[in-house]
mmCIF file of C-alpha atoms in Angstrom:
data_model
loop_
_atom_site.group_PDB
_atom_site.id
_atom_site.type_symbol
_atom_site.label_atom_id
_atom_site.label_comp_id
_atom_site.label_asym_id
_atom_site.label_seq_id
_atom_site.Cartn_x
_atom_site.Cartn_y
_atom_site.Cartn_z
ATOM 1 C CA MET A 271 129.088 87.563 159.102
ATOM 2 C CA LYS A 272 127.148 84.600 157.679
ATOM 3 C CA THR A 273 123.940 86.060 159.092
ATOM 4 C CA PHE A 274 124.663 89.397 157.398
ATOM 5 C CA ILE A 275 125.271 87.689 154.051
ATOM 6 C CA LYS A 276 121.979 85.785 154.408
ATOM 7 C CA ILE A 277 120.151 89.046 155.124
ATOM 8 C CA ILE A 278 121.689 90.651 152.023
ATOM 9 C CA LYS A 279 120.644 87.671 149.891
ATOM 10 C CA VAL A 280 117.107 87.857 151.253
ATOM 11 C CA ILE A 281 116.938 91.598 150.559
ATOM 12 C CA PHE A 282 118.168 91.153 146.964
ATOM 13 C CA THR A 283 115.757 88.261 146.438
ATOM 14 C CA LEU A 284 112.865 90.397 147.651
ATOM 15 C CA LEU A 285 113.954 93.305 145.482
ATOM 16 C CA PHE A 286 114.258 91.076 142.419
ATOM 17 C CA PHE A 287 110.878 89.490 143.142
ATOM 18 C CA SER A 288 109.275 92.929 143.592
ATOM 19 C CA PHE A 289 110.858 94.196 140.387
ATOM 20 C CA SER A 290 109.616 91.114 138.517
ATOM 21 C CA ILE A 291 106.078 91.663 139.814
ATOM 22 C CA ILE A 292 106.188 95.328 138.810
ATOM 23 C CA MET A 293 107.482 94.508 135.315
ATOM 24 C CA LEU A 294 104.833 91.808 134.912
ATOM 25 C CA TYR A 295 102.172 94.307 135.899
ATOM 26 C CA TYR A 296 103.376 97.026 133.529
ATOM 27 C CA THR A 297 103.964 94.715 130.588
ATOM 28 C CA ALA A 298 100.903 92.499 130.824
ATOM 29 C CA LEU A 299 98.396 93.581 133.486
ATOM 30 C CA ALA A 300 98.250 97.387 133.722
ATOM 31 C CA PRO A 301 95.442 99.261 131.917
ATOM 32 C CA LYS A 302 95.851 99.187 128.136
ATOM 33 C CA VAL A 303 96.282 102.948 127.747
ATOM 34 C CA ASP A 304 98.930 103.141 130.491
ATOM 35 C CA ARG A 305 100.961 100.389 128.864
ATOM 36 C CA PHE A 306 100.601 102.004 125.455
ATOM 37 C CA LYS A 307 101.958 105.299 126.802
ATOM 38 C CA MET A 308 104.885 103.551 128.469
ATOM 39 C CA ALA A 309 105.752 101.606 125.314
ATOM 40 C CA GLU A 310 105.423 104.808 123.283
ATOM 41 C CA HIS A 311 107.785 106.601 125.669
ATOM 42 C CA PHE A 312 110.468 103.922 125.249
ATOM 43 C CA GLN A 313 109.888 103.727 121.485
ATOM 44 C CA GLY A 314 112.328 101.476 119.655
ATOM 45 C CA SER A 315 113.656 99.670 122.736
ATOM 46 C CA TYR A 316 113.341 95.926 123.320
ATOM 47 C CA LEU A 317 110.959 96.602 126.210
ATOM 48 C CA SER A 318 108.761 98.818 124.022
ATOM 49 C CA GLN A 319 108.539 96.247 121.235
ATOM 50 C CA ALA A 320 107.748 93.472 123.729
ATOM 51 C CA MET A 321 104.983 95.559 125.283
ATOM 52 C CA PHE A 322 103.441 96.286 121.878
ATOM 53 C CA ASP A 323 103.582 92.571 121.026
ATOM 54 C CA ILE A 324 101.718 91.749 124.242
ATOM 55 C CA LEU A 325 99.163 94.495 123.600
ATOM 56 C CA LYS A 326 98.549 93.159 120.082
ATOM 57 C CA MET A 327 98.126 89.642 121.432
ATOM 58 C CA GLN A 328 95.647 90.773 124.078
ATOM 59 C CA TYR A 329 93.854 93.324 121.877
ATOM 60 C CA PRO A 330 94.231 92.202 118.240
ATOM 61 C CA GLU A 331 91.951 95.029 117.031
ATOM 62 C CA TYR A 332 94.004 97.764 118.759
ATOM 63 C CA SER A 333 95.122 99.688 115.661
ATOM 64 C CA ASP A 334 97.178 102.271 117.571
ATOM 65 C CA ALA A 335 99.501 99.534 118.873
ATOM 66 C CA TYR A 336 100.337 98.438 115.317
ATOM 67 C CA PHE A 337 100.750 102.050 114.222
ATOM 68 C CA GLU A 338 103.026 103.115 117.077
ATOM 69 C CA GLN A 339 105.145 99.971 116.849
ATOM 70 C CA SER A 340 105.705 100.720 113.141
ATOM 71 C CA VAL A 341 107.201 104.146 113.843
ATOM 72 C CA ALA A 342 110.508 102.879 115.240
ATOM 73 C CA PHE A 343 111.046 100.540 112.274
ATOM 74 C CA ASN A 344 110.294 103.293 109.758
ATOM 75 C CA LYS A 345 112.621 105.725 111.539
ATOM 76 C CA ARG A 346 115.406 103.151 111.233
ATOM 77 C CA GLY A 347 114.646 102.680 107.538
ATOM 78 C CA ASP A 348 113.253 99.154 107.975
ATOM 79 C CA TYR A 349 110.263 99.979 105.794
ATOM 80 C CA ALA A 350 109.370 96.346 105.077
ATOM 81 C CA LYS A 351 108.626 95.656 108.742
ATOM 82 C CA GLY A 352 107.372 99.178 109.384
ATOM 83 C CA PHE A 353 104.783 99.044 106.613
ATOM 84 C CA GLU A 354 103.752 95.503 107.541
ATOM 85 C CA LEU A 355 102.642 96.954 110.890
ATOM 86 C CA LEU A 356 101.333 100.204 109.433
ATOM 87 C CA ASP A 357 99.268 98.391 106.800
ATOM 88 C CA LYS A 358 97.645 96.372 109.596
ATOM 89 C CA ALA A 359 96.806 99.606 111.442
ATOM 90 C CA VAL A 360 95.254 100.987 108.233
ATOM 91 C CA GLN A 361 93.264 97.788 107.765
ATOM 92 C CA LEU A 362 91.855 98.069 111.295
ATOM 93 C CA ASP A 363 91.111 101.814 111.257
ATOM 94 C CA PRO A 364 91.632 103.440 107.842
ATOM 95 C CA LYS A 365 90.242 106.853 108.807
ATOM 96 C CA ILE A 366 92.846 107.255 111.532
ATOM 97 C CA HIS A 367 95.915 105.810 109.808
ATOM 98 C CA LEU A 368 95.552 106.324 106.045
ATOM 99 C CA GLY A 369 96.837 109.893 106.241
ATOM 100 C CA TYR A 370 100.082 108.884 107.925
ATOM 101 C CA SER A 371 100.501 105.982 105.514
ATOM 102 C CA GLY A 372 100.180 108.337 102.541
ATOM 103 C CA TRP A 373 102.478 110.879 104.151
ATOM 104 C CA MET A 374 105.118 108.190 104.695
ATOM 105 C CA LYS A 375 104.847 106.950 101.109
ATOM 106 C CA LEU A 376 105.297 110.503 99.818
ATOM 107 C CA ARG A 377 108.040 111.773 102.107
ATOM 108 C CA LYS A 378 110.011 108.592 102.810
ATOM 109 C CA LEU A 379 109.482 106.266 99.840
ATOM 110 C CA ARG A 380 108.688 108.729 97.021
ATOM 111 C CA ASN A 381 105.896 106.308 96.133
ATOM 112 C CA TYR A 382 103.658 108.987 94.623
ATOM 113 C CA ASP A 383 100.977 106.664 93.288
ATOM 114 C CA GLY A 384 100.756 104.792 96.579
ATOM 115 C CA ALA A 385 100.523 108.059 98.504
ATOM 116 C CA LEU A 386 97.810 109.384 96.193
ATOM 117 C CA SER A 387 95.850 106.163 96.602
ATOM 118 C CA ASP A 388 95.923 106.576 100.394
ATOM 119 C CA PHE A 389 95.045 110.285 100.300
ATOM 120 C CA ASP A 390 92.196 109.739 97.842
ATOM 121 C CA ARG A 391 90.788 106.857 99.877
ATOM 122 C CA LEU A 392 90.975 108.930 103.061
ATOM 123 C CA ASP A 393 89.203 111.790 101.296
ATOM 124 C CA SER A 394 86.420 109.439 100.214
ATOM 125 C CA LEU A 395 85.947 108.231 103.800
ATOM 126 C CA THR A 396 85.647 111.783 105.163
ATOM 127 C CA PRO A 397 83.501 113.628 102.573
ATOM 128 C CA ASN A 398 82.647 116.596 104.802
ATOM 129 C CA THR A 399 86.168 117.161 106.126
ATOM 130 C CA ILE A 400 89.293 118.795 104.731
ATOM 131 C CA ASP A 401 91.836 116.263 105.937
ATOM 132 C CA ALA A 402 95.274 117.200 107.237
ATOM 133 C CA PRO A 403 97.490 114.078 107.171
ATOM 134 C CA TRP A 404 100.265 114.475 109.723
ATOM 135 C CA GLY A 405 99.274 118.136 110.114
ATOM 136 C CA GLU A 406 99.515 119.107 106.418
ATOM 137 C CA ASP A 407 96.672 120.019 104.075
ATOM 138 C CA ILE A 408 95.704 116.996 101.988
ATOM 139 C CA ASP A 409 95.606 118.928 98.712
ATOM 140 C CA PHE A 410 99.064 120.364 99.378
ATOM 141 C CA LEU A 411 100.362 116.802 99.811
ATOM 142 C CA ARG A 412 98.539 115.607 96.697
ATOM 143 C CA GLY A 413 100.064 118.559 94.852
ATOM 144 C CA GLU A 414 103.516 117.408 95.939
ATOM 145 C CA CYS A 415 102.739 113.916 94.633
ATOM 146 C CA TYR A 416 101.841 115.246 91.196
ATOM 147 C CA PHE A 417 104.856 117.560 91.254
ATOM 148 C CA GLY A 418 107.003 114.491 91.917
ATOM 149 C CA LYS A 419 105.277 112.735 88.992
ATOM 150 C CA LYS A 420 106.071 115.803 86.817
ATOM 151 C CA ASN A 421 102.368 116.321 86.133
ATOM 152 C CA TYR A 422 102.718 120.045 86.700
ATOM 153 C CA GLN A 423 99.261 121.141 85.562
ATOM 154 C CA LYS A 424 97.546 118.728 87.952
ATOM 155 C CA ALA A 425 99.903 119.881 90.703
ATOM 156 C CA ILE A 426 98.922 123.510 89.990
ATOM 157 C CA ASP A 427 95.234 122.635 90.372
ATOM 158 C CA LEU A 428 95.848 120.980 93.739
ATOM 159 C CA PHE A 429 98.139 123.683 95.164
ATOM 160 C CA ASN A 430 95.518 126.270 94.209
ATOM 161 C CA GLN A 431 92.875 124.138 95.958
ATOM 162 C CA SER A 432 95.110 123.933 99.022
ATOM 163 C CA ILE A 433 95.293 127.739 99.096
ATOM 164 C CA ILE A 434 91.492 127.886 98.874
ATOM 165 C CA ASN A 435 91.237 125.338 101.706
ATOM 166 C CA GLN A 436 93.507 127.339 104.008
ATOM 167 C CA LYS A 437 92.767 130.866 102.723
ATOM 168 C CA GLU A 438 95.367 133.043 100.988
ATOM 169 C CA ASP A 439 96.838 134.619 104.124
ATOM 170 C CA TRP A 440 97.080 131.328 106.032
ATOM 171 C CA ALA A 441 98.149 128.939 103.294
ATOM 172 C CA ASP A 442 101.489 127.162 103.460
ATOM 173 C CA VAL A 443 103.947 129.544 101.814
ATOM 174 C CA HIS A 444 105.396 126.611 99.893
ATOM 175 C CA ALA A 445 102.113 126.177 98.049
ATOM 176 C CA PHE A 446 103.017 129.450 96.281
ATOM 177 C CA VAL A 447 106.623 128.289 95.837
ATOM 178 C CA TYR A 448 105.427 125.083 94.204
ATOM 179 C CA LEU A 449 103.089 127.049 91.937
ATOM 180 C CA GLY A 450 106.083 129.088 90.814
ATOM 181 C CA LEU A 451 108.132 125.953 90.234
ATOM 182 C CA CYS A 452 105.345 124.306 88.225
ATOM 183 C CA GLU A 453 104.846 127.354 85.991
ATOM 184 C CA TYR A 454 108.620 127.540 85.509
ATOM 185 C CA GLU A 455 108.739 123.897 84.424
ATOM 186 C CA LEU A 456 105.906 124.586 81.973
ATOM 187 C CA GLY A 457 107.879 127.480 80.495
ATOM 188 C CA ASN A 458 105.441 130.135 81.803
ATOM 189 C CA TYR A 459 108.144 132.393 83.215
ATOM 190 C CA GLU A 460 106.052 135.547 83.745
ATOM 191 C CA LYS A 461 103.402 133.524 85.565
ATOM 192 C CA SER A 462 106.149 131.810 87.521
ATOM 193 C CA ILE A 463 107.447 135.201 88.684
ATOM 194 C CA SER A 464 103.992 136.273 89.854
ATOM 195 C CA GLU A 465 103.547 133.032 91.845
ATOM 196 C CA PHE A 466 106.933 133.346 93.532
ATOM 197 C CA GLN A 467 106.021 136.947 94.343
ATOM 198 C CA ARG A 468 102.899 135.703 96.147
ATOM 199 C CA ALA A 469 105.197 133.651 98.388
ATOM 200 C CA LEU A 470 107.410 136.693 99.003
ATOM 201 C CA ASN A 471 104.361 138.809 99.799
ATOM 202 C CA GLN A 472 103.671 136.392 102.641
ATOM 203 C CA SER A 473 107.302 136.464 103.795
ATOM 204 C CA ASP A 474 110.419 138.052 102.306
ATOM 205 C CA HIS A 475 112.592 135.403 103.986
ATOM 206 C CA VAL A 476 111.727 132.390 101.815
ATOM 207 C CA PRO A 477 114.960 131.434 100.016
ATOM 208 C CA GLU A 478 113.171 128.931 97.766
ATOM 209 C CA ALA A 479 111.023 131.758 96.373
ATOM 210 C CA HIS A 480 114.021 134.058 95.874
ATOM 211 C CA PHE A 481 115.964 131.289 94.141
ATOM 212 C CA GLY A 482 113.022 130.360 91.911
ATOM 213 C CA ILE A 483 112.209 133.926 90.937
ATOM 214 C CA ALA A 484 115.910 134.574 90.189
ATOM 215 C CA LYS A 485 115.889 131.679 87.711
ATOM 216 C CA ALA A 486 112.666 132.932 86.140
ATOM 217 C CA TYR A 487 114.062 136.469 85.775
ATOM 218 C CA GLN A 488 117.151 135.013 84.138
ATOM 219 C CA LYS A 489 114.889 133.320 81.581
ATOM 220 C CA THR A 490 113.117 136.622 80.826
ATOM 221 C CA GLY A 491 116.445 138.430 80.461
ATOM 222 C CA GLU A 492 116.014 140.616 83.567
ATOM 223 C CA LEU A 493 119.479 139.977 84.959
ATOM 224 C CA GLU A 494 119.511 142.781 87.532
ATOM 225 C CA ASN A 495 116.372 141.405 89.161
ATOM 226 C CA ALA A 496 117.785 137.894 88.959
ATOM 227 C CA ILE A 497 120.987 138.953 90.737
ATOM 228 C CA ALA A 498 119.067 140.864 93.411
ATOM 229 C CA HIS A 499 116.993 137.790 94.239
ATOM 230 C CA ILE A 500 119.828 135.269 94.141
ATOM 231 C CA LEU A 501 121.603 137.424 96.722
ATOM 232 C CA LYS A 502 118.437 137.360 98.852
ATOM 233 C CA ALA A 503 118.290 133.570 98.474
ATOM 234 C CA GLU A 504 121.863 133.323 99.746
ATOM 235 C CA GLU A 505 121.154 135.757 102.573
ATOM 236 C CA ASN A 506 118.115 133.786 103.756
ATOM 237 C CA ILE A 507 119.376 130.237 103.205
ATOM 238 C CA ALA A 508 119.165 129.512 106.955
ATOM 239 C CA SER A 509 115.375 129.857 106.669
ATOM 240 C CA LYS A 510 115.034 127.182 103.990
ATOM 241 C CA ARG A 511 112.517 124.367 104.211
ATOM 242 C CA GLU A 512 114.354 121.621 106.044
ATOM 243 C CA ASP A 513 113.672 118.467 108.037
ATOM 244 C CA TYR A 514 116.236 116.301 109.802
ATOM 245 C CA TYR A 515 114.567 113.109 108.558
ATOM 246 C CA ASN A 516 113.380 114.074 105.059
ATOM 247 C CA GLU A 517 114.581 115.806 101.902
ATOM 248 C CA PHE A 518 111.741 117.855 100.426
ATOM 249 C CA LEU A 519 110.989 117.834 96.719
ATOM 250 C CA ASN A 520 111.628 121.585 96.527
ATOM 251 C CA GLU A 521 114.605 121.606 98.893
ATOM 252 C CA ILE A 522 117.470 123.873 97.896
ATOM 253 C CA TYR A 523 121.120 123.977 98.924
ATOM 254 C CA LEU A 524 123.661 126.749 99.320
ATOM 255 C CA ASN A 525 126.041 125.278 96.738
ATOM 256 C CA GLU A 526 123.448 125.457 93.928
ATOM 257 C CA ILE A 527 122.618 129.057 94.888
ATOM 258 C CA LEU A 528 126.305 129.970 94.728
ATOM 259 C CA ASP A 529 126.703 128.176 91.394
ATOM 260 C CA PHE A 530 123.752 130.069 89.917
ATOM 261 C CA LYS A 531 125.038 133.360 91.338
ATOM 262 C CA GLN A 532 128.341 132.710 89.551
ATOM 263 C CA GLN A 533 126.490 132.070 86.297
ATOM 264 C CA LEU A 534 124.557 135.346 86.638
ATOM 265 C CA THR A 535 127.722 137.281 87.437
ATOM 266 C CA THR A 536 129.358 135.898 84.289
ATOM 267 C CA LEU A 537 126.329 136.834 82.164
ATOM 268 C CA ASN A 538 126.174 140.302 83.636
#
């Protein structure tokens, strides 16, 4: 029995030693890219953060390590730590990381001036390229910044440029929605209607466009058209612009559609 126990102890010792060697290899000795991918896969865990810390120590100019380590902090809402890491990534490789930094400042922090500064700097570093920070047209994002700042005329200029960048048939449908919203805010209700209609020409299932055009028709006294479109907004609410992590500047909700429908019904 004692011999069996000794054998078990030896086996566990060997297993623990082997595991320790493997962990040492993958955390400190494996090729840089392999360790980066592993840390990325376990994003947010203690192991992941430790691996990124080791990578940064061994390769202090490795901007992707700072960037990827920042993601978990920003997802948790720890923007102080997240942006400390992200700012370092931008410092090391601005062309690669400025777009994400601007996108984060717009969508997460509503820091419109900071986002514009990043987008404009990125644009200056890539003069022959139409940039797409985090997969979105840079002029669309700049348009959102100015919309957030309530500078509607500047926003109109940038959303129109975004449509030129992407071509009319391929542009983000919400560029047209934003154009309608900007014209509405400026009191140009007929123009607002025509811009919302451009969105609906691309797709009849955009509730933001139906809701916006309903409000514009109400302003022009065309109540039947307003009611028809508010019903379409309600019908298509499941297709609204939505993101689990972010609230968009033009995001709409069913309760405000129902409230406006009630107002129209009373007026009619």
